[in-house]
Structure formats: structure tokens, C-alpha cells
Coordinates of N, CA and C in Angstrom, one line a residue:
M1 N -1.2 22.9 9.9 CA -1.1 21.5 10.3 C -1.0 21.5 11.9
T2 N -1.9 20.6 12.4 CA -2.0 20.6 13.9 C -1.1 19.6 14.5
S3 N -0.9 19.7 15.8 CA -0.1 18.7 16.6 C -0.8 17.3 16.5
D4 N -2.1 17.3 16.4 CA -2.8 16.0 16.2 C -2.4 15.3 14.9
T5 N -2.2 16.1 13.8 CA -1.8 15.5 12.6 C -0.3 15.0 12.7
I6 N 0.5 15.8 13.3 CA 1.9 15.4 13.5 C 2.0 14.0 14.3
E7 N 1.2 13.9 15.3 CA 1.1 12.6 16.1 C 0.6 11.5 15.2
L8 N -0.4 11.8 14.4 CA -1.0 10.8 13.5 C 0.1 10.3 12.6
V9 N 0.8 11.2 12.0 CA 1.9 10.7 11.1 C 2.9 9.9 11.8
E10 N 3.3 10.3 13.0 CA 4.2 9.5 13.8 C 3.7 8.1 14.1
R11 N 2.4 8.0 14.4 CA 1.7 6.7 14.7 C 1.8 5.8 13.5
V12 N 1.5 6.4 12.3 CA 1.6 5.6 11.1 C 3.0 5.2 10.8
R13 N 3.9 6.1 11.0 CA 5.4 5.7 10.8 C 5.8 4.6 11.7
R14 N 5.4 4.6 12.9 CA 5.7 3.5 13.8 C 5.1 2.2 13.4
R15 N 3.8 2.2 12.9 CA 3.2 1.0 12.5 C 3.8 0.4 11.2
L16 N 4.3 1.3 10.4 CA 4.9 0.8 9.1 C 6.4 0.7 9.2
S17 N 7.0 1.0 10.3 CA 8.5 1.0 10.4 C 9.1 -0.4 10.3
D18 N 8.4 -1.4 10.7 CA 9.0 -2.8 10.6 C 9.4 -3.2 9.2
D19 N 8.7 -2.7 8.2 CA 8.9 -3.1 6.8 C 9.6 -2.0 6.1
S20 N 9.9 -0.9 6.7 CA 10.5 0.3 6.1 C 9.5 0.8 5.0
Q21 N 8.2 0.7 5.2 CA 7.2 1.1 4.2 C 6.9 2.6 4.3
C22 N 7.3 3.2 5.3 CA 7.0 4.7 5.5 C 8.3 5.4 5.5
R23 N 8.6 6.2 4.5 CA 9.8 6.9 4.5 C 9.6 8.4 4.8
I24 N 10.3 8.9 5.7 CA 10.2 10.3 6.1 C 11.6 10.9 5.8
A25 N 11.6 12.0 5.0 CA 12.9 12.6 4.6 C 13.6 13.2 5.7
G26 N 12.9 13.8 6.6 CA 13.6 14.5 7.7 C 13.4 16.0 7.5
P27 N 13.4 16.8 8.6 CA 13.1 18.2 8.6 C 14.0 19.0 7.6
A28 N 13.3 19.8 6.8 CA 14.0 20.7 5.9 C 14.4 22.0 6.6
Q29 N 15.5 22.5 6.3 CA 16.0 23.8 6.9 C 15.3 25.0 6.3
E30 N 15.1 26.0 7.1 CA 14.4 27.2 6.6 C 15.0 27.8 5.3
A31 N 16.3 27.7 5.2 CA 17.0 28.3 4.0 C 16.6 27.5 2.8
A32 N 16.4 26.2 2.9 CA 16.0 25.3 1.8 C 14.6 25.6 1.4
I33 N 13.7 25.8 2.4 CA 12.3 26.1 2.1 C 12.2 27.4 1.4
S34 N 12.9 28.4 1.9 CA 12.9 29.8 1.3 C 13.4 29.7 -0.2
A35 N 14.5 28.9 -0.4 CA 15.0 28.8 -1.7 C 14.0 28.1 -2.7
A36 N 13.3 27.1 -2.2 CA 12.3 26.5 -3.0 C 11.1 27.5 -3.3
E37 N 10.7 28.3 -2.4 CA 9.7 29.3 -2.6 C 10.2 30.2 -3.7
E38 N 11.4 30.7 -3.6 CA 12.0 31.6 -4.6 C 12.0 31.0 -6.0
A39 N 12.5 29.7 -6.0 CA 12.6 29.0 -7.3 C 11.2 28.9 -8.0
L40 N 10.2 28.7 -7.2 CA 8.8 28.5 -7.7 C 8.0 29.7 -7.8
G41 N 8.5 30.8 -7.3 CA 7.8 32.1 -7.3 C 6.5 32.2 -6.5
C42 N 6.6 31.6 -5.3 CA 5.4 31.6 -4.4 C 5.9 31.6 -2.9
I43 N 4.9 31.8 -2.1 CA 5.1 31.6 -0.6 C 4.3 30.4 -0.2
F44 N 4.9 29.4 0.3 CA 4.1 28.2 0.7 C 3.1 28.6 1.8
P45 N 2.0 27.9 1.8 CA 1.0 28.1 2.9 C 1.5 27.6 4.2
P46 N 1.0 28.1 5.3 CA 1.5 27.6 6.7 C 1.5 26.1 6.8
S47 N 0.5 25.4 6.4 CA 0.5 24.0 6.6 C 1.6 23.2 5.9
Y48 N 1.9 23.7 4.7 CA 2.9 23.0 3.9 C 4.3 23.4 4.4
R49 N 4.5 24.6 4.9 CA 5.8 25.0 5.5 C 6.0 24.2 6.7
T50 N 5.0 24.0 7.6 CA 5.1 23.2 8.8 C 5.5 21.7 8.4
F51 N 4.8 21.2 7.4 CA 5.1 19.9 6.9 C 6.6 19.7 6.5
L52 N 7.1 20.7 5.7 CA 8.4 20.6 5.3 C 9.4 20.7 6.4
S53 N 9.2 21.6 7.4 CA 10.1 21.8 8.5 C 10.0 20.7 9.5
T54 N 8.9 19.9 9.5 CA 8.7 18.8 10.5 C 9.1 17.5 9.8
F55 N 8.7 17.2 8.6 CA 8.9 15.9 8.0 C 9.8 16.0 6.7
G56 N 9.7 17.0 6.0 CA 10.6 17.2 4.8 C 10.0 16.4 3.6
G57 N 9.2 15.4 3.8 CA 8.6 14.6 2.7 C 8.2 13.3 3.3
I58 N 7.2 12.7 2.8 CA 6.7 11.4 3.3 C 6.3 10.5 2.1
A59 N 6.7 9.2 2.1 CA 6.2 8.3 1.1 C 5.7 7.1 1.9
I60 N 4.5 6.6 1.4 CA 3.9 5.4 2.0 C 3.6 4.5 0.8
P61 N 3.3 3.2 1.1 CA 2.9 2.3 0.0 C 1.7 2.7 -0.8
H62 N 1.8 2.5 -2.1 CA 0.7 3.0 -3.0 C -0.7 2.5 -2.6
H63 N -0.8 1.3 -2.1 CA -2.1 0.7 -1.9 C -2.8 1.3 -0.6
L64 N -2.1 2.1 0.2 CA -2.6 2.5 1.5 C -3.4 3.8 1.4
G65 N -3.2 4.6 0.4 CA -3.9 5.9 0.4 C -4.0 6.5 -1.0
V66 N -4.9 7.4 -1.1 CA -5.2 8.1 -2.4 C -3.9 8.9 -2.8
V67 N -3.2 9.4 -1.7 CA -1.9 10.1 -1.9 C -0.9 9.2 -1.3
H68 N 0.2 8.8 -2.1 CA 1.2 7.9 -1.5 C 2.5 8.6 -1.3
D69 N 2.7 9.8 -1.9 CA 3.9 10.5 -1.8 C 3.6 12.0 -1.6
F70 N 3.9 12.4 -0.4 CA 3.8 13.8 0.0 C 5.1 14.5 -0.4
V71 N 5.1 15.2 -1.5 CA 6.3 15.7 -2.1 C 6.9 16.8 -1.2
G72 N 8.2 16.7 -0.9 CA 8.8 17.7 0.0 C 10.2 18.1 -0.6
M73 N 11.2 18.0 0.3 CA 12.5 18.5 -0.1 C 13.5 17.4 -0.4
E74 N 13.0 16.1 -0.5 CA 13.9 15.0 -0.7 C 14.3 15.0 -2.2
N75 N 14.8 13.8 -2.7 CA 15.4 13.7 -4.0 C 14.7 14.4 -5.1
D76 N 13.5 13.9 -5.5 CA 12.7 14.5 -6.6 C 11.8 15.5 -5.9
D77 N 12.4 16.6 -5.5 CA 11.7 17.5 -4.6 C 10.6 18.4 -5.3
V78 N 9.9 19.1 -4.5 CA 8.9 20.0 -4.9 C 9.3 20.9 -6.1
V79 N 10.5 21.4 -6.0 CA 11.0 22.3 -7.0 C 11.2 21.6 -8.4
H80 N 12.0 20.6 -8.3 CA 12.3 19.8 -9.6 C 11.0 19.2 -10.2
R81 N 10.2 18.6 -9.4 CA 8.9 18.0 -9.9 C 8.0 19.1 -10.5
T82 N 7.9 20.2 -9.8 CA 7.0 21.2 -10.3 C 7.5 21.9 -11.6
L83 N 8.8 22.2 -11.6 CA 9.4 22.9 -12.8 C 9.3 21.9 -14.0
R84 N 9.6 20.6 -13.7 CA 9.5 19.7 -14.8 C 8.0 19.6 -15.3
A85 N 7.1 19.6 -14.4 CA 5.7 19.5 -14.8 C 5.2 20.7 -15.6
R86 N 5.7 21.9 -15.2 CA 5.4 23.1 -15.9 C 6.0 23.1 -17.3
E87 N 7.1 22.5 -17.5 CA 7.7 22.4 -18.8 C 7.1 21.3 -19.6
E88 N 7.0 20.1 -19.1 CA 6.6 19.0 -19.9 C 5.1 18.8 -20.0
R89 N 4.3 19.3 -19.0 CA 2.9 19.1 -18.9 C 2.1 20.4 -18.9
K90 N 2.8 21.5 -19.1 CA 2.1 22.8 -19.2 C 1.4 23.1 -17.9
L91 N 1.9 22.6 -16.8 CA 1.3 22.9 -15.5 C 1.3 24.4 -15.2
G92 N 0.2 25.0 -14.8 CA 0.1 26.4 -14.6 C 1.1 27.0 -13.6
E93 N 1.5 28.2 -13.8 CA 2.5 28.9 -12.9 C 1.9 29.0 -11.5
N94 N 0.6 29.0 -11.4 CA 0.0 29.1 -10.1 C -0.2 27.8 -9.3
L95 N 0.4 26.7 -9.9 CA 0.2 25.4 -9.3 C 1.6 24.8 -8.9
V96 N 1.6 24.1 -7.7 CA 2.8 23.4 -7.2 C 2.5 22.0 -6.9
V97 N 3.2 21.0 -7.4 CA 3.0 19.6 -7.1 C 3.5 19.3 -5.7
V98 N 2.5 18.8 -4.9 CA 2.8 18.5 -3.5 C 2.4 17.1 -3.1
G99 N 1.8 16.3 -4.0 CA 1.4 15.0 -3.7 C 1.2 14.2 -5.0
L100 N 1.5 12.9 -4.9 CA 1.4 12.0 -6.0 C 0.3 11.0 -5.6
G101 N -0.6 10.7 -6.6 CA -1.7 9.8 -6.4 C -1.3 8.4 -6.6
A102 N -2.2 7.4 -6.4 CA -1.9 6.0 -6.6 C -1.4 5.8 -8.0
D103 N -1.9 6.5 -9.0 CA -1.5 6.5 -10.3 C -0.5 7.6 -10.5
Q104 N 0.7 7.3 -11.0 CA 1.8 8.3 -11.1 C 1.4 9.5 -11.9
Q105 N 0.3 9.4 -12.7 CA -0.2 10.5 -13.5 C -1.2 11.4 -12.8
E106 N -1.5 11.1 -11.5 CA -2.4 11.9 -10.7 C -1.5 12.7 -9.7
W107 N -1.6 14.0 -9.9 CA -0.8 14.9 -9.0 C -1.7 15.7 -8.2
F108 N -1.4 15.9 -7.0 CA -2.1 16.8 -6.1 C -1.3 18.1 -6.0
V109 N -2.0 19.2 -6.4 CA -1.3 20.5 -6.5 C -1.9 21.6 -5.6
I110 N -1.0 22.4 -5.1 CA -1.5 23.6 -4.4 C -1.9 24.6 -5.4
D111 N -3.0 25.3 -5.3 CA -3.5 26.3 -6.3 C -3.3 27.7 -5.6
F112 N -2.2 28.4 -6.0 CA -1.9 29.7 -5.4 C -2.8 30.8 -6.0
S113 N -3.7 30.5 -6.9 CA -4.6 31.6 -7.4 C -5.7 31.8 -6.4
R114 N -5.9 30.9 -5.5 CA -7.0 31.0 -4.5 C -6.3 30.9 -3.1
E115 N -6.7 31.8 -2.2 CA -6.1 31.8 -0.9 C -7.2 32.1 0.1
S116 N -7.2 31.3 1.2 CA -8.2 31.6 2.3 C -7.6 32.7 3.2
P117 N -8.5 33.3 4.0 CA -8.0 34.4 4.9 C -6.8 33.9 5.8
G118 N -6.7 32.7 6.1 CA -5.6 32.2 7.0 C -4.3 31.9 6.2
G119 N -4.3 32.2 4.9 CA -3.1 32.1 4.1 C -3.0 30.7 3.5
E120 N -4.0 29.8 3.6 CA -4.0 28.5 3.1 C -4.5 28.5 1.6
N121 N -4.1 27.5 0.9 CA -4.6 27.3 -0.5 C -5.2 25.9 -0.7
P122 N -6.2 25.8 -1.6 CA -6.7 24.5 -1.8 C -5.8 23.5 -2.6
I123 N -6.1 22.3 -2.4 CA -5.3 21.2 -3.1 C -6.3 20.6 -4.2
L124 N -5.8 20.7 -5.4 CA -6.6 20.2 -6.6 C -5.9 19.0 -7.1
L125 N -6.7 18.2 -7.9 CA -6.1 17.0 -8.6 C -5.8 17.5 -10.0
F126 N -4.6 17.1 -10.5 CA -4.2 17.4 -11.8 C -3.9 16.1 -12.5
D127 N -4.6 15.8 -13.6 CA -4.5 14.6 -14.3 C -3.4 14.8 -15.4
A128 N -2.2 14.3 -15.2 CA -1.1 14.5 -16.2 C -1.3 13.9 -17.5
R129 N -2.2 12.8 -17.6 CA -2.4 12.2 -18.8 C -3.2 13.1 -19.8
D130 N -4.1 13.9 -19.2 CA -4.9 14.8 -20.0 C -4.5 16.3 -19.9
N131 N -3.4 16.5 -19.1 CA -3.0 17.9 -18.8 C -4.2 18.7 -18.3
A132 N -5.0 18.2 -17.4 CA -6.2 18.9 -17.0 C -6.3 18.9 -15.5
L133 N -6.8 20.0 -15.0 CA -7.2 20.1 -13.6 C -8.5 19.5 -13.3
D134 N -8.7 18.8 -12.2 CA -9.9 18.2 -11.8 C -10.5 19.0 -10.7
Q135 N -11.1 18.5 -9.8 CA -11.8 19.1 -8.7 C -10.9 19.5 -7.5
V136 N -11.4 20.4 -6.7 CA -10.7 20.6 -5.4 C -10.9 19.4 -4.5
F137 N -9.8 18.8 -4.1 CA -9.8 17.6 -3.3 C -9.8 17.9 -1.8
Y138 N -9.0 18.9 -1.4 CA -8.8 19.2 0.0 C -8.8 20.8 0.1
E139 N -9.2 21.2 1.3 CA -9.2 22.7 1.5 C -7.8 23.2 1.6
D140 N -6.9 22.4 2.1 CA -5.5 22.8 2.3 C -4.6 21.6 2.5
F141 N -3.3 21.8 2.5 CA -2.3 20.7 2.6 C -2.5 19.9 3.9
G142 N -2.7 20.7 5.0 CA -2.9 20.0 6.3 C -4.1 19.1 6.3
Q143 N -5.2 19.5 5.7 CA -6.3 18.6 5.6 C -6.0 17.3 4.8
M144 N -5.3 17.5 3.7 CA -4.9 16.3 2.9 C -4.0 15.4 3.7
L145 N -3.0 15.8 4.4 CA -2.2 15.0 5.2 C -2.9 14.3 6.3
N146 N -3.8 15.0 7.0 CA -4.6 14.5 8.1 C -5.5 13.4 7.6
E147 N -6.2 13.7 6.5 CA -7.2 12.7 6.0 C -6.6 11.4 5.5
V148 N -5.5 11.6 4.7 CA -4.8 10.4 4.1 C -4.2 9.6 5.3
M149 N -3.5 10.2 6.2 CA -2.9 9.5 7.3 C -3.9 8.9 8.2
G150 N -5.0 9.5 8.4 CA -6.1 9.0 9.2 C -6.7 7.7 8.6
F151 N -6.8 7.7 7.3 CA -7.3 6.6 6.5 C -6.3 5.4 6.7
V152 N -5.0 5.7 6.5 CA -4.0 4.7 6.6 C -4.0 4.1 8.1
A153 N -4.1 5.0 9.1 CA -4.1 4.5 10.5 C -5.3 3.6 10.7
E154 N -6.4 3.9 10.2 CA -7.6 3.1 10.3 C -7.4 1.7 9.6
S155 N -6.8 1.8 8.4 CA -6.6 0.6 7.7 C -5.6 -0.4 8.4
L156 N -4.7 0.2 9.1 CA -3.7 -0.6 9.8 C -4.2 -1.2 11.1
D157 N -5.3 -0.6 11.7 CA -5.8 -1.0 13.0 C -6.6 -2.3 12.9

């Protein structure tokens, strides 16, 4: 995740702050991130780790983006949401829920079975209604955050 993406998120937050429409959980501590990785049996890619340590989690209004909840370390966090999905929806052990789509049954998941040379993993769409993976939506978490927030910023301008 680049500094441009961080600034983009901050710009969106400022634009939506009047109505409290953008919720940012706040930076997660390294110990919490490591504990989440251990609980899920994976090592988060660099872009997702940076997101967690910078923002902790972000929620925006449903109508503003294809992803409205960037799942992090807040209340219904990445660990609880993923473990529940693995149990209730037979989500594969190689998948971790990191985003919610406009429809609560659309989950954006990191696929740990595929890794780029830089240690990043693709983001796929999982349709919880059908318990089925769809296509690769983003090359990595950083791209997902950047594209969604870029769209939101353009919509607000």
C-alpha cells in the first residue's frame, strides 16, 4: 500500500466526516496483527499488514463502492468473520475475508494459495449465497483499497 493510497483514504475520510459516514477503526498493534495471523494460519501480505497498522479497518456507505467494509481488527474482525465463514460457508482454509461487497453475501477474500514474488496475494470474490469463488477482482489488497477509494473520491468531487 502506497503513501498515495493512504492520502486518498484520508481525503475520503475528510469528505465523509461531516456525516460520520466513513468509520476508521484506528491502527492495530503489531501483537494483534500477529495473533490474527496465528489464529488464521497465514502471514498477511504486506499491503494488508500496512492497512491494519495504519487504519485497522474502514467502513464506508454501501452505495459508494463495490466494497463498503474493509475488514480489519475492529468488532467483527478478520479472524471472527473468516473463522465463521469457514465453519458456516465452507470457506477454504486458504481464504481470508478482508472485504464486504454491497450485498452482504459478497465477500472479498485474500487467496493464500497464490502469491506474487513481492509476497502479495490476489483478492477474489466469494459469493456466500452459492458458497462459490468467482473471479480475481484485484491483484492485491492495496489495489483494492486504492481503486475503491479512488472511485469514492471521484464520486464525491
